[in-house]
mmCIF file of N, CA and C in Angstrom:
data_model
loop_
_atom_site.group_PDB
_atom_site.id
_atom_site.type_symbol
_atom_site.label_atom_id
_atom_site.label_comp_id
_atom_site.label_asym_id
_atom_site.label_seq_id
_atom_site.Cartn_x
_atom_site.Cartn_y
_atom_site.Cartn_z
ATOM 1 N N UNK H 1 -27.591 -62.404 155.405
ATOM 2 C CA UNK H 1 -26.767 -63.179 154.500
ATOM 3 C C UNK H 1 -25.888 -64.164 155.267
ATOM 4 N N UNK H 2 -25.287 -63.728 156.402
ATOM 5 C CA UNK H 2 -24.437 -64.602 157.192
ATOM 6 C C UNK H 2 -25.237 -65.770 157.760
ATOM 7 N N UNK H 3 -26.488 -65.524 158.155
ATOM 8 C CA UNK H 3 -27.318 -66.594 158.700
ATOM 9 C C UNK H 3 -27.603 -67.647 157.632
ATOM 10 N N UNK H 4 -27.808 -67.204 156.396
ATOM 11 C CA UNK H 4 -28.072 -68.156 155.313
ATOM 12 C C UNK H 4 -26.837 -69.005 155.025
ATOM 13 N N UNK H 5 -25.666 -68.394 155.060
ATOM 14 C CA UNK H 5 -24.432 -69.142 154.820
ATOM 15 C C UNK H 5 -24.207 -70.160 155.939
ATOM 16 N N UNK H 6 -24.419 -69.752 157.173
ATOM 17 C CA UNK H 6 -24.270 -70.667 158.303
ATOM 18 C C UNK H 6 -25.277 -71.807 158.189
ATOM 19 N N UNK H 7 -26.522 -71.478 157.823
ATOM 20 C CA UNK H 7 -27.547 -72.512 157.664
ATOM 21 C C UNK H 7 -27.172 -73.477 156.540
ATOM 22 N N UNK H 8 -26.652 -72.941 155.438
ATOM 23 C CA UNK H 8 -26.230 -73.782 154.318
ATOM 24 C C UNK H 8 -25.086 -74.712 154.725
ATOM 25 N N UNK H 9 -24.119 -74.178 155.446
ATOM 26 C CA UNK H 9 -22.994 -74.987 155.918
ATOM 27 C C UNK H 9 -23.493 -76.093 156.849
ATOM 28 N N UNK H 10 -24.429 -75.761 157.728
ATOM 29 C CA UNK H 10 -24.995 -76.770 158.634
ATOM 30 C C UNK H 10 -25.713 -77.869 157.856
ATOM 31 N N UNK H 11 -26.485 -77.484 156.848
ATOM 32 C CA UNK H 11 -27.200 -78.466 156.029
ATOM 33 C C UNK H 11 -26.222 -79.376 155.294
ATOM 34 N N UNK H 12 -25.185 -78.799 154.719
ATOM 35 C CA UNK H 12 -24.181 -79.588 154.002
ATOM 36 C C UNK H 12 -23.489 -80.539 154.969
ATOM 37 N N UNK H 13 -23.172 -80.074 156.163
ATOM 38 C CA UNK H 13 -22.528 -80.915 157.169
ATOM 39 C C UNK H 13 -23.416 -82.098 157.531
ATOM 40 N N UNK H 14 -24.700 -81.861 157.712
ATOM 41 C CA UNK H 14 -25.632 -82.937 158.052
ATOM 42 C C UNK H 14 -25.710 -83.954 156.917
ATOM 43 N N UNK H 15 -25.771 -83.496 155.687
ATOM 44 C CA UNK H 15 -25.827 -84.400 154.541
ATOM 45 C C UNK H 15 -24.561 -85.247 154.469
ATOM 46 N N UNK H 16 -23.403 -84.627 154.616
ATOM 47 C CA UNK H 16 -22.133 -85.355 154.567
ATOM 48 C C UNK H 16 -22.069 -86.384 155.694
ATOM 49 N N UNK H 17 -22.510 -86.030 156.881
ATOM 50 C CA UNK H 17 -22.488 -86.969 158.008
ATOM 51 C C UNK H 17 -23.434 -88.143 157.757
ATOM 52 N N UNK H 18 -24.597 -87.884 157.181
ATOM 53 C CA UNK H 18 -25.534 -88.972 156.876
ATOM 54 C C UNK H 18 -24.955 -89.915 155.823
ATOM 55 N N UNK H 19 -24.300 -89.372 154.819
ATOM 56 C CA UNK H 19 -23.667 -90.209 153.808
ATOM 57 C C UNK H 19 -22.569 -91.054 154.448
ATOM 58 N N UNK H 20 -21.782 -90.458 155.314
ATOM 59 C CA UNK H 20 -20.717 -91.199 155.995
ATOM 60 C C UNK H 20 -21.299 -92.317 156.853
ATOM 61 N N UNK H 21 -22.408 -92.068 157.538
ATOM 62 C CA UNK H 21 -23.039 -93.106 158.347
ATOM 63 C C UNK H 21 -23.571 -94.240 157.485
ATOM 64 N N UNK H 22 -24.121 -93.907 156.338
ATOM 65 C CA UNK H 22 -24.617 -94.949 155.433
ATOM 66 C C UNK H 22 -23.483 -95.870 155.008
ATOM 67 N N UNK H 23 -22.352 -95.302 154.634
ATOM 68 C CA UNK H 23 -21.223 -96.119 154.211
ATOM 69 C C UNK H 23 -20.593 -96.843 155.395
ATOM 70 N N UNK H 24 -20.617 -96.249 156.567
ATOM 71 C CA UNK H 24 -20.042 -96.892 157.744
ATOM 72 C C UNK H 24 -20.818 -98.150 158.113
ATOM 73 N N UNK H 25 -22.110 -98.201 157.827
ATOM 74 C CA UNK H 25 -22.931 -99.353 158.146
ATOM 75 C C UNK H 25 -22.820 -100.462 157.109
ATOM 76 N N UNK H 26 -22.049 -100.284 156.066
ATOM 77 C CA UNK H 26 -21.923 -101.264 154.995
ATOM 78 C C UNK H 26 -20.733 -102.194 155.195
ATOM 79 N N UNK H 27 -20.295 -102.373 156.420
ATOM 80 C CA UNK H 27 -19.176 -103.270 156.683
ATOM 81 C C UNK H 27 -19.627 -104.718 156.632
ATOM 82 N N UNK H 28 -18.707 -105.600 156.250
ATOM 83 C CA UNK H 28 -18.986 -107.024 156.291
ATOM 84 C C UNK H 28 -19.063 -107.483 157.742
ATOM 85 N N UNK H 29 -19.767 -108.574 157.939
ATOM 86 C CA UNK H 29 -19.841 -109.207 159.255
ATOM 87 C C UNK H 29 -18.795 -110.307 159.243
ATOM 88 N N UNK H 30 -17.900 -110.312 160.231
ATOM 89 C CA UNK H 30 -16.799 -111.269 160.179
ATOM 90 C C UNK H 30 -16.366 -111.728 161.558
ATOM 91 N N UNK H 31 -15.770 -112.914 161.555
ATOM 92 C CA UNK H 31 -15.100 -113.466 162.729
ATOM 93 C C UNK H 31 -13.728 -113.926 162.277
ATOM 94 N N UNK H 32 -12.746 -113.695 163.113
ATOM 95 C CA UNK H 32 -11.373 -114.020 162.723
ATOM 96 C C UNK H 32 -10.592 -114.488 163.948
ATOM 97 N N UNK H 33 -9.727 -115.480 163.728
ATOM 98 C CA UNK H 33 -8.757 -115.910 164.731
ATOM 99 C C UNK H 33 -7.414 -116.057 164.034
ATOM 100 N N UNK H 34 -6.383 -115.589 164.688
ATOM 101 C CA UNK H 34 -5.034 -115.651 164.133
ATOM 102 C C UNK H 34 -4.106 -116.324 165.125
ATOM 103 N N UNK H 35 -3.055 -116.906 164.618
ATOM 104 C CA UNK H 35 -2.075 -117.533 165.477
ATOM 105 C C UNK H 35 -0.813 -117.854 164.701
ATOM 106 N N UNK H 36 0.054 -118.627 165.323
ATOM 107 C CA UNK H 36 1.334 -118.978 164.704
ATOM 108 C C UNK H 36 1.637 -120.445 164.917
ATOM 109 N N UNK H 37 2.250 -121.042 163.906
ATOM 110 C CA UNK H 37 2.915 -122.334 164.033
ATOM 111 C C UNK H 37 4.367 -122.036 163.706
ATOM 112 N N UNK H 38 5.249 -122.252 164.677
ATOM 113 C CA UNK H 38 6.621 -121.775 164.565
ATOM 114 C C UNK H 38 6.560 -120.269 164.280
ATOM 115 N N UNK H 39 7.168 -119.813 163.201
ATOM 116 C CA UNK H 39 7.096 -118.394 162.849
ATOM 117 C C UNK H 39 6.129 -118.128 161.701
ATOM 118 N N UNK H 40 5.253 -119.066 161.419
ATOM 119 C CA UNK H 40 4.318 -118.936 160.294
ATOM 120 C C UNK H 40 2.973 -118.425 160.786
ATOM 121 N N UNK H 41 2.526 -117.360 160.173
ATOM 122 C CA UNK H 41 1.285 -116.705 160.554
ATOM 123 C C UNK H 41 0.088 -117.445 159.950
ATOM 124 N N UNK H 42 -0.892 -117.760 160.782
ATOM 125 C CA UNK H 42 -2.094 -118.467 160.348
ATOM 126 C C UNK H 42 -3.308 -117.574 160.586
ATOM 127 N N UNK H 43 -4.208 -117.520 159.589
ATOM 128 C CA UNK H 43 -5.440 -116.745 159.703
ATOM 129 C C UNK H 43 -6.616 -117.662 159.398
ATOM 130 N N UNK H 44 -7.582 -117.657 160.297
ATOM 131 C CA UNK H 44 -8.853 -118.355 160.103
ATOM 132 C C UNK H 44 -9.945 -117.292 160.136
ATOM 133 N N UNK H 45 -10.754 -117.249 159.078
ATOM 134 C CA UNK H 45 -11.758 -116.188 159.006
ATOM 135 C C UNK H 45 -12.992 -116.686 158.272
ATOM 136 N N UNK H 46 -14.150 -116.232 158.733
ATOM 137 C CA UNK H 46 -15.356 -116.371 157.935
ATOM 138 C C UNK H 46 -16.091 -115.043 157.964
ATOM 139 N N UNK H 47 -16.888 -114.812 156.953
ATOM 140 C CA UNK H 47 -17.620 -113.553 156.909
ATOM 141 C C UNK H 47 -18.848 -113.662 156.024
ATOM 142 N N UNK H 48 -19.750 -112.740 156.297
ATOM 143 C CA UNK H 48 -20.934 -112.540 155.477
ATOM 144 C C UNK H 48 -20.865 -111.103 154.993
ATOM 145 N N UNK H 49 -20.966 -110.918 153.680
ATOM 146 C CA UNK H 49 -20.891 -109.569 153.115
ATOM 147 C C UNK H 49 -22.041 -108.720 153.648
ATOM 148 N N UNK H 50 -21.845 -107.418 153.681
ATOM 149 C CA UNK H 50 -22.812 -106.488 154.262
ATOM 150 C C UNK H 50 -24.209 -106.644 153.670
ATOM 151 N N UNK H 51 -24.317 -106.965 152.387
ATOM 152 C CA UNK H 51 -25.647 -107.134 151.781
ATOM 153 C C UNK H 51 -26.240 -108.518 152.076
ATOM 154 N N UNK H 52 -25.504 -109.382 152.764
ATOM 155 C CA UNK H 52 -25.916 -110.715 153.196
ATOM 156 C C UNK H 52 -26.217 -111.672 152.040
ATOM 157 N N UNK H 53 -25.654 -111.399 150.868
ATOM 158 C CA UNK H 53 -25.870 -112.253 149.704
ATOM 159 C C UNK H 53 -24.657 -113.130 149.388
ATOM 160 N N UNK H 54 -23.569 -112.974 150.123
ATOM 161 C CA UNK H 54 -22.332 -113.705 149.851
ATOM 162 C C UNK H 54 -21.663 -114.040 151.179
ATOM 163 N N UNK H 55 -21.176 -115.272 151.292
ATOM 164 C CA UNK H 55 -20.443 -115.698 152.484
ATOM 165 C C UNK H 55 -19.185 -116.441 152.045
ATOM 166 N N UNK H 56 -18.165 -116.374 152.887
ATOM 167 C CA UNK H 56 -16.924 -117.069 152.590
ATOM 168 C C UNK H 56 -16.220 -117.406 153.897
ATOM 169 N N UNK H 57 -15.463 -118.479 153.872
ATOM 170 C CA UNK H 57 -14.604 -118.861 154.989
ATOM 171 C C UNK H 57 -13.264 -119.268 154.393
ATOM 172 N N UNK H 58 -12.180 -118.890 155.059
ATOM 173 C CA UNK H 58 -10.870 -119.275 154.535
ATOM 174 C C UNK H 58 -9.858 -119.478 155.644
ATOM 175 N N UNK H 59 -8.832 -120.229 155.280
ATOM 176 C CA UNK H 59 -7.686 -120.469 156.147
ATOM 177 C C UNK H 59 -6.435 -120.199 155.321
ATOM 178 N N UNK H 60 -5.493 -119.449 155.878
ATOM 179 C CA UNK H 60 -4.228 -119.191 155.193
ATOM 180 C C UNK H 60 -3.075 -119.349 156.175
ATOM 181 N N UNK H 61 -1.921 -119.707 155.622
ATOM 182 C CA UNK H 61 -0.686 -119.745 156.401
ATOM 183 C C UNK H 61 0.403 -119.134 155.533
ATOM 184 N N UNK H 62 1.233 -118.305 156.117
ATOM 185 C CA UNK H 62 2.289 -117.631 155.357
ATOM 186 C C UNK H 62 3.658 -117.964 155.939
ATOM 187 N N UNK H 63 4.650 -117.986 155.044
ATOM 188 C CA UNK H 63 6.031 -118.196 155.469
ATOM 189 C C UNK H 63 6.449 -119.646 155.553
ATOM 190 N N UNK H 64 5.781 -120.552 154.797
ATOM 191 C CA UNK H 64 6.078 -121.975 154.938
ATOM 192 C C UNK H 64 6.758 -122.593 153.735
ATOM 193 N N UNK H 65 6.946 -121.875 152.642
ATOM 194 C CA UNK H 65 7.533 -122.437 151.417
ATOM 195 C C UNK H 65 6.755 -123.642 150.895
ATOM 196 N N UNK H 66 5.434 -123.599 151.034
ATOM 197 C CA UNK H 66 4.522 -124.626 150.523
ATOM 198 C C UNK H 66 4.663 -126.002 151.166
ATOM 199 N N UNK H 67 5.368 -126.142 152.263
ATOM 200 C CA UNK H 67 5.439 -127.445 152.924
ATOM 201 C C UNK H 67 4.472 -127.498 154.108
ATOM 202 N N UNK H 68 3.300 -126.931 153.899
ATOM 203 C CA UNK H 68 2.256 -126.917 154.909
ATOM 204 C C UNK H 68 0.956 -127.380 154.262
ATOM 205 N N UNK H 69 -0.083 -127.462 155.084
ATOM 206 C CA UNK H 69 -1.396 -127.845 154.590
ATOM 207 C C UNK H 69 -2.449 -127.123 155.419
ATOM 208 N N UNK H 70 -3.467 -126.603 154.743
ATOM 209 C CA UNK H 70 -4.562 -125.936 155.444
ATOM 210 C C UNK H 70 -5.887 -126.470 154.901
ATOM 211 N N UNK H 71 -6.927 -126.338 155.730
ATOM 212 C CA UNK H 71 -8.258 -126.736 155.281
ATOM 213 C C UNK H 71 -9.307 -125.884 155.980
ATOM 214 N N UNK H 72 -10.477 -125.833 155.359
ATOM 215 C CA UNK H 72 -11.626 -125.155 155.937
ATOM 216 C C UNK H 72 -12.875 -125.949 155.573
ATOM 217 N N UNK H 73 -13.774 -126.084 156.525
ATOM 218 C CA UNK H 73 -15.113 -126.593 156.250
ATOM 219 C C UNK H 73 -16.083 -125.564 156.808
ATOM 220 N N UNK H 74 -17.210 -125.403 156.128
ATOM 221 C CA UNK H 74 -18.139 -124.359 156.543
ATOM 222 C C UNK H 74 -19.583 -124.767 156.287
ATOM 223 N N UNK H 75 -20.459 -124.181 157.087
ATOM 224 C CA UNK H 75 -21.898 -124.280 156.892
ATOM 225 C C UNK H 75 -22.452 -122.866 156.893
ATOM 226 N N UNK H 76 -23.183 -122.537 155.841
ATOM 227 C CA UNK H 76 -23.816 -121.217 155.727
ATOM 228 C C UNK H 76 -25.334 -121.414 155.755
ATOM 229 N N UNK H 77 -25.994 -120.635 156.564
ATOM 230 C CA UNK H 77 -27.449 -120.715 156.706
ATOM 231 C C UNK H 77 -28.084 -119.509 156.032
ATOM 232 N N UNK H 78 -29.133 -119.743 155.253
ATOM 233 C CA UNK H 78 -29.824 -118.634 154.608
ATOM 234 C C UNK H 78 -31.325 -118.760 154.808
ATOM 235 N N UNK H 79 -32.023 -117.616 154.681
ATOM 236 C CA UNK H 79 -33.463 -117.552 154.896
ATOM 237 C C UNK H 79 -34.097 -116.715 153.795
ATOM 238 N N UNK H 80 -35.314 -117.087 153.406
ATOM 239 C CA UNK H 80 -36.057 -116.320 152.426
ATOM 240 C C UNK H 80 -36.570 -115.019 153.013
ATOM 241 N N UNK H 81 -36.444 -113.944 152.249
ATOM 242 C CA UNK H 81 -36.830 -112.626 152.760
ATOM 243 C C UNK H 81 -37.778 -111.881 151.817
ATOM 244 N N UNK H 82 -38.223 -112.534 150.739
ATOM 245 C CA UNK H 82 -39.025 -111.832 149.748
ATOM 246 C C UNK H 82 -40.054 -112.764 149.116
ATOM 247 N N UNK H 83 -41.218 -112.218 148.801
ATOM 248 C CA UNK H 83 -42.243 -112.953 148.060
ATOM 249 C C UNK H 83 -42.636 -114.255 148.717
ATOM 250 N N UNK H 84 -42.769 -115.301 147.913
ATOM 251 C CA UNK H 84 -43.156 -116.616 148.419
ATOM 252 C C UNK H 84 -42.039 -117.310 149.197
ATOM 253 N N UNK H 85 -40.852 -116.711 149.232
ATOM 254 C CA UNK H 85 -39.707 -117.325 149.884
ATOM 255 C C UNK H 85 -39.543 -116.933 151.351
ATOM 256 N N UNK H 86 -40.351 -115.992 151.837
ATOM 257 C CA UNK H 86 -40.184 -115.492 153.206
ATOM 258 C C UNK H 86 -40.251 -116.646 154.198
ATOM 259 N N UNK H 87 -39.228 -116.755 155.010
ATOM 260 C CA UNK H 87 -39.165 -117.785 156.036
ATOM 261 C C UNK H 87 -38.590 -119.109 155.577
ATOM 262 N N UNK H 88 -38.495 -119.357 154.281
ATOM 263 C CA UNK H 88 -37.898 -120.604 153.797
ATOM 264 C C UNK H 88 -36.401 -120.573 154.100
ATOM 265 N N UNK H 89 -35.877 -121.686 154.595
ATOM 266 C CA UNK H 89 -34.464 -121.734 154.975
ATOM 267 C C UNK H 89 -33.719 -122.787 154.174
ATOM 268 N N UNK H 90 -32.414 -122.672 154.200
ATOM 269 C CA UNK H 90 -31.546 -123.641 153.553
ATOM 270 C C UNK H 90 -30.136 -123.511 154.070
ATOM 271 N N UNK H 91 -29.290 -124.460 153.704
ATOM 272 C CA UNK H 91 -27.893 -124.440 154.137
ATOM 273 C C UNK H 91 -26.991 -124.875 152.995
ATOM 274 N N UNK H 92 -25.761 -124.394 153.049
ATOM 275 C CA UNK H 92 -24.674 -124.895 152.214
ATOM 276 C C UNK H 92 -23.652 -125.521 153.147
ATOM 277 N N UNK H 93 -23.173 -126.711 152.821
ATOM 278 C CA UNK H 93 -22.098 -127.369 153.561
ATOM 279 C C UNK H 93 -20.973 -127.676 152.591
ATOM 280 N N UNK H 94 -19.746 -127.556 153.044
ATOM 281 C CA UNK H 94 -18.636 -127.927 152.176
ATOM 282 C C UNK H 94 -17.321 -127.430 152.720
ATOM 283 N N UNK H 95 -16.302 -127.518 151.893
ATOM 284 C CA UNK H 95 -14.991 -127.075 152.315
ATOM 285 C C UNK H 95 -13.973 -127.207 151.212
ATOM 286 N N UNK H 96 -12.733 -126.996 151.601
ATOM 287 C CA UNK H 96 -11.645 -127.008 150.642
ATOM 288 C C UNK H 96 -10.334 -127.171 151.406
ATOM 289 N N UNK H 97 -9.261 -127.468 150.675
ATOM 290 C CA UNK H 97 -7.944 -127.560 151.299
ATOM 291 C C UNK H 97 -6.887 -127.110 150.298
ATOM 292 N N UNK H 98 -5.704 -126.855 150.802
ATOM 293 C CA UNK H 98 -4.621 -126.407 149.944
ATOM 294 C C UNK H 98 -3.324 -126.353 150.711
ATOM 295 N N UNK H 99 -2.205 -126.072 150.027
ATOM 296 C CA UNK H 99 -0.911 -126.032 150.711
ATOM 297 C C UNK H 99 -0.744 -124.804 151.615
ATOM 298 N N UNK H 100 -1.191 -123.627 151.166
ATOM 299 C CA UNK H 100 -1.006 -122.413 151.978
ATOM 300 C C UNK H 100 -2.273 -121.587 152.131
ATOM 301 N N UNK H 101 -3.334 -121.943 151.428
ATOM 302 C CA UNK H 101 -4.570 -121.188 151.544
ATOM 303 C C UNK H 101 -5.719 -121.886 150.854
ATOM 304 N N UNK H 102 -6.898 -121.707 151.385
ATOM 305 C CA UNK H 102 -8.099 -122.260 150.778
ATOM 306 C C UNK H 102 -9.305 -121.481 151.275
ATOM 307 N N UNK H 103 -10.387 -121.548 150.505
ATOM 308 C CA UNK H 103 -11.611 -120.903 150.932
ATOM 309 C C UNK H 103 -12.817 -121.703 150.446
ATOM 310 N N UNK H 104 -13.984 -121.338 150.955
ATOM 311 C CA UNK H 104 -15.240 -121.962 150.558
ATOM 312 C C UNK H 104 -16.271 -120.847 150.401
ATOM 313 N N UNK H 105 -16.368 -120.252 149.194
ATOM 314 C CA UNK H 105 -17.284 -119.138 148.964
ATOM 315 C C UNK H 105 -18.649 -119.608 148.458
ATOM 316 N N UNK H 106 -19.691 -118.868 148.829
ATOM 317 C CA UNK H 106 -21.041 -119.174 148.352
ATOM 318 C C UNK H 106 -21.865 -117.898 148.227
ATOM 319 N N UNK H 107 -22.739 -117.889 147.226
ATOM 320 C CA UNK H 107 -23.762 -116.856 147.074
ATOM 321 C C UNK H 107 -25.105 -117.451 147.482
ATOM 322 N N UNK H 108 -26.040 -116.606 147.906
ATOM 323 C CA UNK H 108 -27.386 -117.089 148.188
ATOM 324 C C UNK H 108 -27.979 -117.656 146.894
ATOM 325 N N UNK H 109 -28.970 -118.546 146.988
ATOM 326 C CA UNK H 109 -29.531 -119.160 145.776
ATOM 327 C C UNK H 109 -30.091 -118.150 144.773
ATOM 328 N N UNK H 110 -30.706 -117.084 145.269
ATOM 329 C CA UNK H 110 -31.195 -116.000 144.406
ATOM 330 C C UNK H 110 -31.464 -114.783 145.285
ATOM 331 N N UNK H 111 -31.929 -113.697 144.680
ATOM 332 C CA UNK H 111 -32.103 -112.439 145.423
ATOM 333 C C UNK H 111 -33.199 -112.479 146.480
ATOM 334 N N UNK H 112 -33.939 -113.571 146.570
ATOM 335 C CA UNK H 112 -34.996 -113.692 147.573
ATOM 336 C C UNK H 112 -34.475 -114.214 148.909
ATOM 337 N N UNK H 113 -33.165 -114.485 149.010
ATOM 338 C CA UNK H 113 -32.572 -115.045 150.223
ATOM 339 C C UNK H 113 -31.458 -114.160 150.765
ATOM 340 N N UNK H 114 -31.174 -114.343 152.078
ATOM 341 C CA UNK H 114 -30.053 -113.669 152.734
ATOM 342 C C UNK H 114 -29.410 -114.645 153.721
ATOM 343 N N UNK H 115 -28.075 -114.575 153.833
ATOM 344 C CA UNK H 115 -27.379 -115.363 154.839
ATOM 345 C C UNK H 115 -27.627 -114.768 156.221
ATOM 346 N N UNK H 116 -27.816 -115.655 157.209
ATOM 347 C CA UNK H 116 -27.985 -115.183 158.579
ATOM 348 C C UNK H 116 -27.015 -115.823 159.566
ATOM 349 N N UNK H 117 -26.187 -116.766 159.099
ATOM 350 C CA UNK H 117 -25.200 -117.389 159.991
ATOM 351 C C UNK H 117 -24.139 -118.095 159.157
ATOM 352 N N UNK H 118 -22.890 -117.993 159.608
ATOM 353 C CA UNK H 118 -21.775 -118.724 159.012
ATOM 354 C C UNK H 118 -21.015 -119.418 160.139
ATOM 355 N N UNK H 119 -20.765 -120.704 159.966
ATOM 356 C CA UNK H 119 -19.983 -121.483 160.929
ATOM 357 C C UNK H 119 -18.862 -122.180 160.172
ATOM 358 N N UNK H 120 -17.665 -122.167 160.726
ATOM 359 C CA UNK H 120 -16.557 -122.805 160.022
ATOM 360 C C UNK H 120 -15.563 -123.437 160.995
ATOM 361 N N UNK H 121 -14.848 -124.437 160.467
ATOM 362 C CA UNK H 121 -13.783 -125.127 161.188
ATOM 363 C C UNK H 121 -12.514 -125.000 160.347
ATOM 364 N N UNK H 122 -11.402 -124.695 160.993
ATOM 365 C CA UNK H 122 -10.153 -124.399 160.289
ATOM 366 C C UNK H 122 -9.005 -125.224 160.863
ATOM 367 N N UNK H 123 -8.174 -125.751 159.958
ATOM 368 C CA UNK H 123 -6.951 -126.467 160.329
ATOM 369 C C UNK H 123 -5.786 -125.896 159.541
ATOM 370 N N UNK H 124 -4.624 -125.854 160.189
ATOM 371 C CA UNK H 124 -3.371 -125.565 159.508
ATOM 372 C C UNK H 124 -2.312 -126.481 160.118
ATOM 373 N N UNK H 125 -1.541 -127.135 159.247
ATOM 374 C CA UNK H 125 -0.476 -128.043 159.661
ATOM 375 C C UNK H 125 0.842 -127.553 159.088
ATOM 376 N N UNK H 126 1.853 -127.562 159.926
ATOM 377 C CA UNK H 126 3.194 -127.198 159.456
ATOM 378 C C UNK H 126 4.199 -127.950 160.318
ATOM 379 N N UNK H 127 5.038 -128.767 159.678
ATOM 380 C CA UNK H 127 5.961 -129.671 160.376
ATOM 381 C C UNK H 127 5.164 -130.475 161.397
ATOM 382 N N UNK H 128 5.441 -130.364 162.642
ATOM 383 C CA UNK H 128 4.686 -131.112 163.653
ATOM 384 C C UNK H 128 3.616 -130.256 164.340
ATOM 385 N N UNK H 129 3.485 -129.003 163.923
ATOM 386 C CA UNK H 129 2.552 -128.106 164.590
ATOM 387 C C UNK H 129 1.176 -128.075 163.937
ATOM 388 N N UNK H 130 0.182 -127.776 164.761
ATOM 389 C CA UNK H 130 -1.204 -127.697 164.297
ATOM 390 C C UNK H 130 -1.840 -126.427 164.860
ATOM 391 N N UNK H 131 -2.568 -125.730 163.995
ATOM 392 C CA UNK H 131 -3.422 -124.606 164.401
ATOM 393 C C UNK H 131 -4.844 -125.050 164.101
ATOM 394 N N UNK H 132 -5.713 -125.023 165.107
ATOM 395 C CA UNK H 132 -7.066 -125.578 164.965
ATOM 396 C C UNK H 132 -8.085 -124.619 165.557
ATOM 397 N N UNK H 133 -9.094 -124.279 164.754
ATOM 398 C CA UNK H 133 -10.217 -123.479 165.235
ATOM 399 C C UNK H 133 -11.470 -124.327 164.994
ATOM 400 N N UNK H 134 -12.042 -124.890 166.080
ATOM 401 C CA UNK H 134 -13.137 -125.841 165.896
ATOM 402 C C UNK H 134 -14.474 -125.222 165.512
ATOM 403 N N UNK H 135 -14.719 -123.988 165.900
ATOM 404 C CA UNK H 135 -16.015 -123.396 165.592
ATOM 405 C C UNK H 135 -15.906 -121.872 165.582
ATOM 406 N N UNK H 136 -15.866 -121.327 164.381
ATOM 407 C CA UNK H 136 -15.841 -119.883 164.203
ATOM 408 C C UNK H 136 -17.221 -119.492 163.673
ATOM 409 N N UNK H 137 -17.916 -118.610 164.389
ATOM 410 C CA UNK H 137 -19.302 -118.289 164.056
ATOM 411 C C UNK H 137 -19.451 -116.799 163.784
ATOM 412 N N UNK H 138 -20.158 -116.467 162.705
ATOM 413 C CA UNK H 138 -20.506 -115.083 162.380
ATOM 414 C C UNK H 138 -22.024 -114.999 162.243
ATOM 415 N N UNK H 139 -22.598 -114.041 162.969
ATOM 416 C CA UNK H 139 -24.038 -113.773 162.885
ATOM 417 C C UNK H 139 -24.206 -112.265 162.645
ATOM 418 N N UNK H 140 -24.825 -111.883 161.527
ATOM 419 C CA UNK H 140 -25.021 -110.449 161.260
ATOM 420 C C UNK H 140 -25.946 -109.794 162.277
#
């Protein structure tokens, strides 16, 4: 009886560990750079969601009372992975700007595609200071 209980506990432990590993592998792919202009915190980030169907890039600045400006431009690359779309590629180009935050989100054209690269450029301006990230790249 004790051997069966020990075996059952071992089996349950293995199942729980496998479930934890599955969820641990579901992290987004991301690149991030942070800095400061005066005492204002700036974040430049791009990422591709774990399922590779969504990408976003953003720039934010905090602590400026809206007298700042930020911008982001991004290029997202996607490839066909299913049916007649296998190997077909495409890109999204664009950007956005705002006083304290902006982003440029995109979904793949349909379920037959996945993102494989995100590249972005980020600017933040506050008074006379500039925070600049010329090329932030994420590859899953």
